[in-house]
Amino acid sequence: TGQSFPVALRATRAGNLFTTHTPVAAGIDRFEPALIRPYLHCLNEHTDIPVDDILAMGKKELANHDESFNMAYFAMRGSCWINGVSRLHGQVSRQLFQALYPRRPQDEVPIGHITNGVHVPTWDSKAADELWTCTCGKERWLGTTDALCPMIERISVSELSTLRVAGRRSLIQYVRHRFEHQLREHGASNERIQRAQHALNPNALTLGFARRFAEYKRPNLLLHDPDRLARILLHPDRPAQLIVAGKAYPNDQEGKEMVRAMVKFTSRPELFDRVIFLEDHDMTLAQQLATGIDLWINTPRRPWEACGTSGMKVLVNGGLNCSELDGWWAEAYSPEVGWALGDGHEHHEPEWDAHEADQLYQLLEQKIVPEFYARDPDGLPRRWLERVRTSMARLTPQFSSNRMLIDYTEQYYLPAAQAYRVRAADGGKIAAALEAWHQQLADNWRALRFGDVRVSRDNSRWQFTVQVYFGDLDPACVAVELYANPEADGRQPVRIEMNRTESISGAVNGYLYTATIPTGRPADHFTPRIVPFHPHANIPVEETLILWQR
């Protein structure tokens, strides 16, 4: 269209969504400017975009030439929509990126969330597919899923028992075969290979833990007291068995040590038929584990699991979860569908890992294992299967890609597409107007100031009157508000737009602003502030300026 780079960016960013996937600053790629600059010079062959303007988009301090180029900052400055991948991750991300929105309350950092979901047909077993098809129809994953919950709740516990037994048997057959192949590759004795062919019990409670071995995932929380874990697995009347799979990054020495510790534990002679460690963790193995695991265990250090999807994959097959209250499980957990570790808060003290390890052992010893082996006169673990049914009905649709895609479409894709069409119309006319608005704010913001603030009471109402002096700035470029912090956790802050009334006598471009509010909160809870305003702007993601009355 022949527009300048700033105008083109105003137009195109309106249709861009950036999904951040890490809850820690260390997970974000950064590059030294000297490394980035040669690659950006190719822009000069085709455009007149200044390289320094591109580099500035990846910095917290735009004028700092030595600051590293942050890929997340760059993505955020090229988008009008930003989201995390779980509710908790959205909260953590607002804290992580608050530096880009100086003087803004954390709840106003413009990062929302869409919780991840899994593509259910990829993860259901043949038996699960047949049961869901019989109960919910063949096209159950081709649209909305609102009707699935009541359908699944009608499945009998005997049908669920058949599903779970078939899944566990199939998993054990696969694991035996894969473990035997693994032993042969390592040159194990024929006796050891022969014993592996009979490892695991198709009637025993089967626990699963499979993922990359990294410190924050705490894969060895299970091994905090290896003798206690062994006693749980070797209980004469209520045996349990554990299948572990995973690997560490090649340069992650701590992760490698965790793998070695797990392999050492699984090599204890008395546990030869109760614990198996499978090297690697590929899609085929993941699908098999999702089919037959009774209880999926996840032990990340909150809040380092942005979402996590491994536990979602067992849902369709009737697997249950015992997980840290982090990522998706912080939203999914209720006592009817599984078990939770932690207290829903962050802990940095070293002894907390020991506390949660003890909590995990207690859950296994006192609740999980006994419930699995509590049988009715028909030999069915009725309470366990009722929990399976509730988990399948409530959680499988909620954490499916069906729900996730609907959320993205309704909350982001459609609004972003419409915003882009508006800005790009007529050769970017509105985008150009937005850039002119931005420039007027940049040129005149320092001249903005508050005058006197008067508060009076009229029965049950506070009357606020505020003087505002604009210098050369058009008052239509901003909004004057009253702001009050949330009264309690989970509550929303109060934002009240003030009305412009009369001019201030003897002042150039000065006006009175008024607002009337209930006296339910003290007047000193409310602070006047000035924020940018434009009917087509996405504030504050596009304009971070803000002025508070002192």
Coordinates of C-alpha atoms in Angstrom, one line a residue:
T1 CA 0.0 0.0 0.0
G2 CA 3.0 2.3 0.1
Q3 CA 2.5 3.0 3.9
S4 CA 5.4 3.5 6.2
F5 CA 6.6 0.6 8.4
P6 CA 5.0 2.0 11.6
V7 CA 1.6 2.3 9.8
A8 CA 2.0 -1.2 8.3
L9 CA 2.8 -2.6 11.8
R10 CA -0.3 -0.8 13.2
A11 CA -2.4 -2.6 10.6
T12 CA -1.0 -6.0 10.7
R13 CA -0.4 -6.5 14.4
A14 CA -4.2 -6.2 14.9
G15 CA -4.5 -9.7 13.3
N16 CA -1.6 -11.3 15.1
L17 CA -1.9 -13.5 18.2
F18 CA 1.1 -14.4 20.3
T19 CA 0.8 -17.5 22.5
T20 CA 3.5 -17.7 25.1
H21 CA 4.4 -21.2 26.2
T22 CA 6.9 -20.7 29.1
P23 CA 6.3 -19.6 32.7
V24 CA 9.9 -18.7 33.3
A25 CA 12.2 -16.0 31.9
A26 CA 14.9 -18.5 31.3
G27 CA 12.7 -20.3 28.7
I28 CA 12.7 -17.3 26.4
D29 CA 15.2 -17.0 23.5
R30 CA 17.5 -14.0 23.7
F31 CA 20.2 -13.0 21.2
E32 CA 22.9 -10.4 21.3
P33 CA 22.2 -7.4 18.9
A34 CA 25.4 -8.1 17.1
L35 CA 24.2 -11.6 16.2
I36 CA 20.8 -10.4 15.0
R37 CA 21.9 -7.3 13.1
P38 CA 23.5 -9.0 10.1
Y39 CA 20.3 -11.0 9.4
L40 CA 18.1 -7.9 9.6
H41 CA 20.2 -6.0 7.1
C42 CA 18.5 -8.1 4.3
L43 CA 15.4 -5.9 5.0
N44 CA 17.3 -3.0 3.5
E45 CA 17.5 -4.7 0.2
H46 CA 13.7 -4.6 -0.2
T47 CA 12.4 -1.9 2.2
D48 CA 13.5 1.2 4.0
I49 CA 12.7 -0.2 7.5
P50 CA 15.5 0.9 9.9
V51 CA 17.2 -2.1 11.5
D52 CA 17.3 -0.3 14.8
D53 CA 13.5 -0.1 14.8
I54 CA 13.3 -3.8 14.5
L55 CA 15.8 -4.4 17.2
A56 CA 14.0 -2.0 19.5
M57 CA 10.9 -4.2 19.3
G58 CA 12.8 -6.9 21.1
K59 CA 13.9 -4.8 24.0
K60 CA 12.5 -3.6 27.3
E61 CA 14.3 -0.3 27.1
L62 CA 13.9 0.8 23.5
A63 CA 16.9 3.0 23.4
N64 CA 19.3 0.6 25.1
H65 CA 21.6 -0.5 22.3
D66 CA 23.3 -3.2 24.5
E67 CA 20.2 -5.0 25.7
S68 CA 19.7 -8.4 24.2
F69 CA 17.0 -9.1 21.6
N70 CA 14.1 -10.9 23.4
M71 CA 12.0 -13.0 21.1
A72 CA 8.9 -12.8 23.4
Y73 CA 9.1 -9.0 23.5
F74 CA 9.4 -8.9 19.8
A75 CA 6.3 -11.1 19.4
M76 CA 4.3 -9.1 21.8
R77 CA 5.1 -5.8 20.0
G78 CA 4.1 -7.4 16.8
S79 CA 0.7 -8.6 18.1
C80 CA -2.4 -7.1 19.5
W81 CA -3.5 -10.3 21.3
I82 CA -1.4 -12.3 23.8
N83 CA -2.3 -15.5 25.8
G84 CA -0.9 -18.1 28.0
V85 CA -1.9 -21.8 27.8
S86 CA -3.7 -22.2 31.2
R87 CA -5.4 -20.0 33.7
L88 CA -2.5 -20.1 36.1
H89 CA 0.0 -19.6 33.2
G90 CA -1.9 -16.4 32.3
Q91 CA -1.4 -15.1 35.8
V92 CA 2.3 -16.1 35.9
S93 CA 2.8 -14.5 32.4
R94 CA 1.2 -11.2 33.6
Q95 CA 3.8 -11.1 36.3
L96 CA 6.7 -12.2 34.0
F97 CA 6.0 -9.5 31.4
Q98 CA 4.8 -6.7 33.7
A99 CA 8.1 -4.8 33.0
L100 CA 6.7 -4.0 29.5
Y101 CA 3.8 -2.2 31.0
P102 CA 5.4 0.1 33.6
R103 CA 3.1 1.7 36.3
R104 CA 0.3 -0.6 35.2
P105 CA -1.3 -2.9 37.9
Q106 CA -0.5 -6.5 37.2
D107 CA -4.1 -7.4 36.5
E108 CA -4.0 -5.0 33.6
V109 CA -1.0 -6.6 31.8
P110 CA -2.8 -7.6 28.6
I111 CA -2.2 -11.4 28.6
G112 CA -5.2 -13.7 28.7
H113 CA -5.3 -17.5 28.6
I114 CA -6.7 -20.4 26.6
T115 CA -6.0 -23.7 28.3
N116 CA -4.5 -26.3 26.0
G117 CA -6.5 -29.4 25.0
V118 CA -5.6 -32.6 23.3
H119 CA -6.8 -34.1 20.0
V120 CA -8.9 -36.9 21.6
P121 CA -9.1 -39.2 18.5
T122 CA -5.3 -39.4 18.5
W123 CA -5.2 -40.8 22.1
D124 CA -8.2 -43.1 22.5
S125 CA -7.7 -46.8 22.3
K126 CA -9.7 -49.0 20.0
A127 CA -11.8 -50.2 22.9
A128 CA -12.3 -46.6 24.2
D129 CA -13.3 -45.5 20.7
E130 CA -15.9 -48.3 20.5
L131 CA -17.3 -47.4 23.9
W132 CA -17.5 -43.6 23.1
T133 CA -19.0 -44.3 19.7
C134 CA -21.7 -46.6 21.1
T135 CA -22.5 -44.0 23.9
C136 CA -22.0 -40.6 22.1
G137 CA -22.0 -41.3 18.4
K138 CA -19.4 -41.5 15.7
E139 CA -19.2 -37.7 15.1
R140 CA -18.8 -36.8 18.8
W141 CA -15.5 -34.9 18.2
L142 CA -16.6 -33.1 15.1
G143 CA -18.4 -30.2 16.8
T144 CA -19.2 -28.9 20.3
T145 CA -19.0 -31.3 23.2
D146 CA -21.6 -29.9 25.6
A147 CA -23.9 -33.0 25.3
L148 CA -21.1 -35.6 25.9
C149 CA -21.0 -35.3 29.7
P150 CA -24.5 -36.6 30.5
M151 CA -24.1 -39.3 27.9
I152 CA -20.9 -40.7 29.5
E153 CA -22.4 -40.5 32.9
R154 CA -24.9 -43.2 31.8
I155 CA -22.1 -45.8 31.1
S156 CA -22.3 -48.7 33.6
V157 CA -19.4 -49.5 35.9
S158 CA -19.2 -53.0 34.4
E159 CA -18.6 -51.5 31.0
L160 CA -15.9 -49.2 32.4
S161 CA -14.3 -52.2 34.1
T162 CA -14.1 -54.1 30.8
L163 CA -12.5 -51.0 29.2
R164 CA -9.9 -50.6 31.9
V165 CA -9.0 -54.3 32.0
A166 CA -8.5 -54.4 28.2
G167 CA -6.4 -51.2 28.3
R168 CA -4.2 -52.4 31.1
R169 CA -3.7 -55.8 29.4
S170 CA -2.8 -54.2 26.1
L171 CA -0.3 -51.8 27.8
I172 CA 1.4 -54.6 29.7
Q173 CA 1.9 -56.7 26.6
Y174 CA 3.4 -53.8 24.7
V175 CA 5.7 -52.8 27.6
R176 CA 6.9 -56.4 28.1
H177 CA 7.8 -56.6 24.4
R178 CA 9.5 -53.2 24.3
F179 CA 11.4 -53.9 27.6
E180 CA 12.6 -57.2 26.2
H181 CA 13.9 -55.5 23.1
Q182 CA 15.6 -52.8 25.3
L183 CA 17.3 -55.5 27.4
R184 CA 18.6 -57.3 24.3
E185 CA 20.1 -54.1 23.0
H186 CA 22.0 -53.7 26.3
G187 CA 23.3 -57.3 26.2
A188 CA 21.3 -58.6 29.2
S189 CA 21.4 -62.3 30.1
N190 CA 18.9 -64.7 28.8
E191 CA 17.6 -65.2 32.4
R192 CA 17.0 -61.5 32.8
I193 CA 15.2 -61.3 29.4
Q194 CA 13.1 -64.4 30.4
R195 CA 12.0 -62.7 33.6
A196 CA 11.1 -59.5 31.7
Q197 CA 8.6 -61.5 29.7
H198 CA 6.6 -62.0 32.9
A199 CA 7.0 -58.6 34.4
L200 CA 3.9 -56.6 35.6
N201 CA 0.5 -58.0 36.5
P202 CA -2.6 -57.2 34.4
N203 CA -4.7 -57.1 37.5
A204 CA -2.5 -54.7 39.6
L205 CA -2.9 -51.0 40.0
T206 CA -0.6 -49.5 37.3
L207 CA 1.0 -46.1 37.9
G208 CA 2.6 -44.2 35.0
F209 CA 5.2 -41.4 34.9
A210 CA 6.6 -40.5 31.5
R211 CA 8.2 -37.2 30.5
R212 CA 11.5 -35.4 29.9
F213 CA 13.7 -35.6 33.0
A214 CA 14.2 -32.0 34.1
E215 CA 14.7 -30.5 37.5
Y216 CA 11.5 -28.5 37.6
K217 CA 9.5 -31.5 36.7
R218 CA 10.8 -33.3 39.8
P219 CA 10.7 -36.7 38.3
N220 CA 12.4 -38.2 41.3
L221 CA 9.9 -36.9 43.9
L222 CA 8.7 -40.5 43.8
L223 CA 12.2 -41.6 44.9
H224 CA 12.5 -39.3 47.9
D225 CA 12.1 -42.4 50.2
P226 CA 12.8 -45.4 47.8
D227 CA 12.2 -47.9 50.6
R228 CA 8.8 -46.5 51.3
L229 CA 7.9 -46.6 47.6
A230 CA 9.1 -50.2 47.4
R231 CA 6.8 -51.1 50.2
I232 CA 3.9 -49.6 48.4
L233 CA 4.7 -51.6 45.3
L234 CA 5.3 -54.8 47.1
H235 CA 2.2 -54.8 49.4
P236 CA 1.2 -58.5 49.6
D237 CA -2.6 -57.9 49.3
R238 CA -2.7 -54.6 47.4
P239 CA 0.2 -54.6 44.9
A240 CA 1.0 -51.6 42.7
Q241 CA 3.3 -51.4 39.7
L242 CA 5.1 -48.5 38.1
I243 CA 6.0 -47.8 34.5
V244 CA 8.5 -45.0 34.0
A245 CA 9.7 -43.6 30.6
G246 CA 11.7 -40.6 29.7
K247 CA 15.0 -39.0 28.8
A248 CA 17.0 -35.9 29.6
Y249 CA 18.4 -33.3 27.2
P250 CA 22.0 -34.2 26.1
N251 CA 23.5 -31.2 28.0
D252 CA 21.3 -31.5 31.1
Q253 CA 23.6 -33.2 33.6
E254 CA 21.2 -32.9 36.4
G255 CA 18.5 -34.5 34.3
K256 CA 20.8 -37.3 33.4
E257 CA 21.5 -38.0 37.1
M258 CA 17.8 -38.2 37.7
V259 CA 17.5 -40.8 35.0
R260 CA 20.4 -42.8 36.5
A261 CA 18.7 -42.7 40.0
M262 CA 15.4 -44.0 38.5
V263 CA 17.2 -46.8 36.6
K264 CA 19.0 -47.7 39.8
F265 CA 15.7 -48.0 41.7
T266 CA 14.1 -50.0 38.9
S267 CA 17.1 -52.4 39.0
R268 CA 16.4 -53.5 42.6
P269 CA 16.1 -57.3 42.4
E270 CA 12.9 -57.5 44.5
L271 CA 11.2 -55.0 42.1
F272 CA 11.9 -56.9 38.9
D273 CA 8.2 -57.5 38.2
R274 CA 6.9 -54.3 39.7
V275 CA 8.8 -51.5 38.1
I276 CA 10.0 -51.0 34.5
F277 CA 12.0 -48.0 33.1
L278 CA 11.7 -47.6 29.3
E279 CA 14.2 -45.5 27.6
D280 CA 13.1 -42.6 25.4
H281 CA 9.5 -41.3 25.3
D282 CA 8.0 -41.3 21.7
M283 CA 4.5 -41.0 20.4
T284 CA 4.0 -44.7 20.1
L285 CA 4.9 -45.3 23.7
A286 CA 2.8 -42.3 24.8
Q287 CA -0.3 -43.7 23.0
Q288 CA 0.2 -47.1 24.7
L289 CA 0.6 -45.5 28.1
A290 CA -2.5 -43.4 27.6
T291 CA -4.4 -46.6 26.9
G292 CA -3.6 -48.6 30.0
I293 CA -2.3 -46.5 32.8
D294 CA -4.7 -46.4 35.8
L295 CA -3.1 -43.4 37.5
W296 CA -1.0 -40.8 35.8
I297 CA 1.4 -39.1 38.2
N298 CA 2.8 -35.6 37.5
T299 CA 5.0 -33.7 40.0
P300 CA 6.2 -30.3 38.6
R301 CA 7.3 -27.5 40.8
R302 CA 4.5 -25.0 40.7
P303 CA 4.1 -22.7 38.7
W304 CA 6.7 -24.0 36.2
E305 CA 4.3 -26.3 34.2
A306 CA 2.7 -23.8 31.8
C307 CA -0.1 -26.3 31.1
G308 CA 1.0 -29.9 30.6
T309 CA -1.0 -32.2 28.4
S310 CA 0.2 -35.7 29.3
G311 CA -2.4 -36.2 31.9
M312 CA -5.2 -35.1 29.5
K313 CA -4.3 -38.0 27.2
V314 CA -5.4 -40.7 29.6
L315 CA -8.8 -39.2 30.2
V316 CA -10.6 -40.6 27.2
N317 CA -9.4 -44.1 28.2
G318 CA -10.5 -43.9 31.8
G319 CA -7.1 -43.1 33.3
L320 CA -7.1 -40.9 36.5
N321 CA -4.6 -38.2 37.5
C322 CA -2.6 -37.5 40.7
S323 CA -0.8 -34.3 40.0
E324 CA 0.6 -31.1 41.4
L325 CA -1.9 -28.2 41.4
D326 CA -0.2 -26.6 38.5
G327 CA -1.0 -25.9 34.8
W328 CA -4.2 -27.6 33.6
W329 CA -4.7 -29.6 36.8
A330 CA -5.1 -26.4 38.8
E331 CA -8.3 -25.9 36.8
A332 CA -9.3 -29.5 36.4
Y333 CA -9.0 -30.9 39.9
S334 CA -11.9 -31.7 42.1
P335 CA -12.0 -34.5 44.7
E336 CA -14.5 -36.4 42.5
V337 CA -12.1 -36.8 39.5
G338 CA -8.6 -37.5 41.0
W339 CA -6.0 -36.4 43.5
A340 CA -3.9 -33.3 44.0
L341 CA -0.4 -32.6 45.4
G342 CA 0.5 -29.3 47.0
D343 CA -1.6 -26.5 48.5
G344 CA -2.1 -24.3 45.5
H345 CA 0.8 -22.0 46.4
E346 CA 4.4 -21.5 45.3
H347 CA 7.1 -22.7 47.6
H348 CA 10.8 -22.1 47.3
E349 CA 12.0 -23.6 50.6
P350 CA 14.1 -26.8 50.1
E351 CA 12.1 -28.8 52.6
W352 CA 8.9 -28.4 50.6
D353 CA 9.9 -31.2 48.1
A354 CA 10.1 -33.6 51.1
H355 CA 6.7 -32.5 52.3
E356 CA 5.1 -33.1 48.9
A357 CA 6.9 -36.5 48.6
D358 CA 5.4 -37.5 51.9
Q359 CA 2.0 -36.2 50.7
L360 CA 2.3 -38.4 47.6
Y361 CA 3.2 -41.5 49.6
Q362 CA 0.3 -40.9 51.9
L363 CA -2.2 -40.5 49.0
L364 CA -1.0 -43.8 47.6
E365 CA -1.0 -45.6 50.9
Q366 CA -4.2 -44.3 52.4
K367 CA -6.5 -43.4 49.5
I368 CA -5.5 -44.4 46.0
V369 CA -4.3 -48.0 46.5
P370 CA -7.1 -48.9 49.0
E371 CA -9.8 -47.4 46.7
F372 CA -8.6 -49.4 43.7
Y373 CA -8.7 -52.7 45.7
A374 CA -12.0 -52.0 47.5
R375 CA -14.3 -54.5 45.6
D376 CA -18.1 -54.9 45.7
P377 CA -19.8 -58.4 45.7
D378 CA -19.3 -58.6 41.9
G379 CA -15.6 -58.0 42.3
L380 CA -15.6 -54.5 40.8
P381 CA -13.8 -51.5 42.3
R382 CA -17.1 -49.5 42.2
R383 CA -15.8 -46.3 43.9
W384 CA -12.8 -46.2 41.6
L385 CA -14.9 -46.8 38.5
E386 CA -17.4 -44.1 39.5
R387 CA -14.5 -41.7 39.8
V388 CA -13.3 -42.9 36.3
R389 CA -16.7 -42.2 34.9
T390 CA -16.9 -38.7 36.4
S391 CA -13.4 -37.9 35.1
M392 CA -14.2 -39.1 31.6
A393 CA -17.5 -37.2 31.5
R394 CA -16.3 -33.9 33.0
L395 CA -12.7 -33.6 31.9
T396 CA -12.4 -35.3 28.5
P397 CA -14.6 -32.7 26.6
Q398 CA -13.3 -29.8 28.7
F399 CA -9.6 -30.6 27.9
S400 CA -10.1 -31.5 24.2
S401 CA -8.9 -29.6 21.2
N402 CA -12.6 -29.1 20.4
R403 CA -13.1 -26.8 23.3
M404 CA -9.6 -25.2 22.9
L405 CA -10.2 -24.3 19.2
I406 CA -13.7 -22.9 20.0
D407 CA -12.1 -20.7 22.7
Y408 CA -9.3 -19.5 20.4
T409 CA -11.8 -18.8 17.6
E410 CA -14.3 -16.9 19.7
Q411 CA -11.9 -15.1 22.0
Y412 CA -9.1 -14.3 19.6
Y413 CA -9.3 -15.4 15.9
L414 CA -12.6 -13.8 15.0
P415 CA -11.9 -10.5 16.9
A416 CA -8.4 -10.3 15.5
A417 CA -9.5 -11.0 11.9
Q418 CA -12.2 -8.3 12.2
A419 CA -9.7 -5.8 13.7
Y420 CA -7.2 -6.4 10.9
R421 CA -9.9 -6.0 8.2
V422 CA -10.9 -2.6 9.8
R423 CA -7.3 -1.4 10.0
A424 CA -6.3 -2.5 6.6
A425 CA -9.3 -1.1 4.7
D426 CA -8.8 1.8 2.4
G427 CA -5.1 1.3 2.1
G428 CA -4.7 1.3 5.9
K429 CA -6.6 4.5 6.6
I430 CA -7.4 3.7 10.2
A431 CA -3.9 2.3 10.8
A432 CA -2.5 5.6 9.6
A433 CA -4.9 7.5 11.9
L434 CA -3.7 5.3 14.8
E435 CA -0.1 6.0 14.1
A436 CA -0.8 9.8 14.0
W437 CA -2.6 9.4 17.3
H438 CA 0.4 7.5 18.8
Q439 CA 2.7 10.3 17.6
Q440 CA 0.6 13.0 19.2
L441 CA 0.6 11.1 22.5
A442 CA 4.4 10.6 22.3
D443 CA 5.0 14.3 21.5
N444 CA 2.7 15.8 24.2
W445 CA 2.4 13.3 27.0
R446 CA 5.0 15.0 29.2
A447 CA 2.8 18.2 29.2
L448 CA -0.1 16.3 30.8
R449 CA -0.7 17.1 34.4
F450 CA -3.3 16.9 37.1
G451 CA -4.5 20.0 39.1
D452 CA -6.6 19.9 42.2
V453 CA -8.7 16.9 43.1
R454 CA -11.9 17.6 45.2
V455 CA -14.0 15.0 46.9
S456 CA -17.4 15.7 48.5
R457 CA -20.2 13.5 49.8
D458 CA -23.8 13.6 48.8
N459 CA -25.7 11.1 51.0
S460 CA -24.5 7.7 49.8
R461 CA -22.4 9.0 46.9
W462 CA -18.9 10.3 46.5
Q463 CA -18.5 13.2 44.1
F464 CA -15.0 13.5 42.5
T465 CA -13.9 16.6 40.6
V466 CA -10.5 16.6 39.0
Q467 CA -8.6 19.3 37.1
V468 CA -6.6 18.1 34.1
Y469 CA -4.3 20.2 32.0
F470 CA -3.5 18.9 28.5
G471 CA -1.0 21.3 27.0
D472 CA -1.2 20.8 23.2
L473 CA -2.7 17.3 23.5
D474 CA -6.2 16.8 22.1
P475 CA -8.3 15.6 25.2
A476 CA -10.0 13.1 22.9
C477 CA -6.8 11.2 22.7
V478 CA -7.1 10.0 26.3
A479 CA -9.5 8.9 29.0
V480 CA -9.6 10.1 32.6
E481 CA -10.5 7.4 35.1
L482 CA -10.9 6.6 38.7
Y483 CA -9.1 3.4 39.7
A484 CA -9.4 1.3 42.9
N485 CA -7.5 -2.0 43.6
P486 CA -9.5 -5.2 44.1
E487 CA -11.0 -5.5 47.5
A488 CA -10.1 -9.2 47.8
D489 CA -8.4 -12.0 45.8
G490 CA -10.4 -13.1 42.8
R491 CA -12.3 -9.7 42.7
Q492 CA -11.9 -7.3 39.8
P493 CA -10.4 -3.8 40.2
V494 CA -12.8 -0.8 39.9
R495 CA -12.4 1.4 36.8
I496 CA -14.7 4.3 36.4
E497 CA -14.5 6.7 33.4
M498 CA -14.8 10.3 34.4
N499 CA -16.9 12.8 32.4
R500 CA -15.4 16.0 30.9
T501 CA -17.4 19.0 31.9
E502 CA -16.4 22.7 31.8
S503 CA -13.2 24.4 30.9
I504 CA -10.9 25.6 33.7
S505 CA -11.1 29.4 33.8
G506 CA -7.8 31.1 32.9
A507 CA -6.2 27.8 31.5
V508 CA -5.3 26.8 28.0
N509 CA -6.8 23.4 27.2
G510 CA -7.6 22.6 30.8
Y511 CA -10.9 20.9 31.8
L512 CA -12.8 19.6 34.8
Y513 CA -13.6 15.9 35.0
T514 CA -16.3 14.5 37.3
A515 CA -17.6 11.1 38.5
T516 CA -20.1 10.0 41.1
I517 CA -19.7 6.7 42.9
P518 CA -21.3 4.8 45.8
T519 CA -19.7 5.3 49.3
G520 CA -19.4 1.6 49.8
R521 CA -15.6 2.0 49.7
P522 CA -13.6 4.9 51.2
A523 CA -12.9 7.8 48.9
D524 CA -9.1 7.4 49.4
H525 CA -9.3 3.9 47.7
F526 CA -9.8 5.7 44.4
T527 CA -7.0 7.3 42.4
P528 CA -7.5 9.5 39.2
R529 CA -5.4 8.5 36.2
I530 CA -5.1 9.2 32.5
V531 CA -4.8 6.5 29.9
P532 CA -4.6 6.6 26.1
F533 CA -7.8 6.2 24.3
H534 CA -8.7 5.5 20.6
P535 CA -11.8 3.6 19.5
H536 CA -9.7 1.2 17.4
A537 CA -6.7 0.8 19.7
N538 CA -6.0 -2.2 21.9
I539 CA -4.9 -0.7 25.2
P540 CA -2.5 -1.2 26.9
V541 CA -0.9 -3.7 24.5
E542 CA -0.4 -1.0 21.9
E543 CA 0.0 2.0 24.2
T544 CA 1.6 1.6 27.6
L545 CA 1.5 5.3 28.7
I546 CA -0.3 6.0 31.9
L547 CA -0.3 9.0 34.3
W548 CA -1.4 8.7 37.9
Q549 CA -2.5 11.6 40.1
R550 CA 0.1 11.8 42.8

